[in-house]
Short mmCIF file of C-alpha atoms in Angstrom, two decimals:
data_model
loop_
_atom_site.label_atom_id
_atom_site.label_comp_id
_atom_site.label_asym_id
_atom_site.label_seq_id
_atom_site.Cartn_x
_atom_site.Cartn_y
_atom_site.Cartn_z
CA ALA A 935 22.60 20.20 -10.86
CA ALA A 936 25.16 19.13 -8.25
CA LYS A 937 22.87 20.24 -5.39
CA TYR A 938 20.07 18.16 -6.87
CA TRP A 939 22.20 14.99 -6.87
CA GLN A 940 23.48 15.67 -3.36
CA ARG A 941 19.91 15.97 -2.13
CA ARG A 942 18.88 12.77 -3.97
CA ARG A 943 21.81 10.84 -2.47
CA PHE A 944 20.99 12.14 1.00
CA ILE A 945 17.34 11.17 0.74
CA HIS A 946 18.20 7.75 -0.69
CA GLY A 947 20.70 7.27 2.11
CA LEU A 948 17.80 7.37 4.51
CA ARG A 949 15.55 4.39 4.86
CA VAL A 950 13.69 4.15 1.55
CA ASP A 951 10.76 1.95 2.47
CA ARG A 952 7.35 3.03 1.25
CA ILE A 953 4.33 3.30 3.51
CA GLN A 954 0.65 3.22 2.66
CA PRO A 955 -1.58 6.04 3.94
CA HIS A 956 -3.57 3.74 6.27
CA ASP A 957 -0.33 2.35 7.73
CA LEU A 958 1.01 5.87 8.30
CA HIS A 959 -2.22 6.84 10.03
CA ALA A 960 -1.97 3.83 12.36
CA LEU A 961 1.69 4.59 13.06
CA MET A 962 0.88 8.21 13.89
CA LEU A 963 -1.78 7.04 16.36
CA SER A 964 0.60 4.59 18.04
CA ARG A 965 3.16 5.34 20.72
CA GLU A 966 5.92 5.43 18.12
CA ASN A 967 4.64 8.75 16.77
CA PRO A 968 7.09 9.20 13.87
CA LEU A 969 8.30 12.54 12.60
CA VAL A 970 6.54 13.24 9.30
CA VAL A 971 8.45 15.69 7.12
CA ASP A 972 6.71 17.32 4.16
CA LEU A 973 9.34 18.14 1.53
CA ARG A 974 7.03 19.75 -1.00
CA HIS A 975 7.82 23.19 -2.38
CA PRO A 976 5.77 26.01 -0.81
CA LEU A 977 4.24 26.85 -4.20
CA GLU A 978 3.00 23.29 -4.54
CA LEU A 979 1.44 23.49 -1.09
CA GLN A 980 -0.26 26.75 -2.06
CA SER A 981 -1.69 25.38 -5.29
CA ASN A 982 -2.72 22.04 -3.79
CA GLY A 983 -4.00 23.36 -0.47
CA VAL A 984 -3.71 19.94 1.20
CA LYS A 985 -1.43 19.72 4.22
CA LEU A 986 -0.51 16.62 6.17
CA PRO A 987 -1.76 16.89 9.75
CA GLY A 988 1.14 17.04 12.18
CA ALA A 989 3.78 17.14 9.44
CA MET A 990 6.80 19.40 9.73
CA LEU A 991 7.35 21.50 6.61
CA ILE A 992 11.04 21.49 5.73
CA ALA A 993 12.62 22.50 2.44
CA PRO A 994 14.99 19.82 1.10
CA ASP A 995 17.85 22.35 1.32
CA ALA A 996 17.21 22.76 5.05
CA ILE A 997 17.61 19.04 5.66
CA GLU A 998 21.12 19.21 4.29
CA SER A 999 21.99 22.29 6.31
CA GLY A 1000 21.13 21.13 9.78
CA ALA A 1001 17.47 20.24 10.14
CA ALA A 1002 18.60 16.61 10.13
CA ASN A 1003 19.62 17.15 13.76
CA LEU A 1004 15.93 17.50 14.63
CA MET A 1005 15.32 14.01 13.31
CA GLN A 1006 17.88 12.10 15.36
CA GLY A 1007 16.47 9.26 17.40
CA LYS A 1008 13.09 9.24 15.67
CA GLU A 1009 11.58 7.28 12.86
CA VAL A 1010 11.30 9.77 10.01
CA ILE A 1011 8.79 9.62 7.20
CA LEU A 1012 9.51 11.90 4.24
CA TYR A 1013 6.64 13.01 2.05
CA CYS A 1014 7.27 14.42 -1.39
CA SER A 1015 5.41 14.34 -4.67
#
């Protein structure tokens, strides 16, 4: 349970604005080219079968353990369901 709350605090500590799909698409086509991170569990991806084009698949645990370094200096958009 403690890990869950740590992860929630970390994610909420990031910018928590919401973005509409058409706005994300426009942003991805612009020069800004944000880093889109898909935080869904691999089993959910398997059952759903839909992947976000260009998104980096990262488990929430990996963000806490160092993958955050990959995101420095970029606008990051987290996708979870």
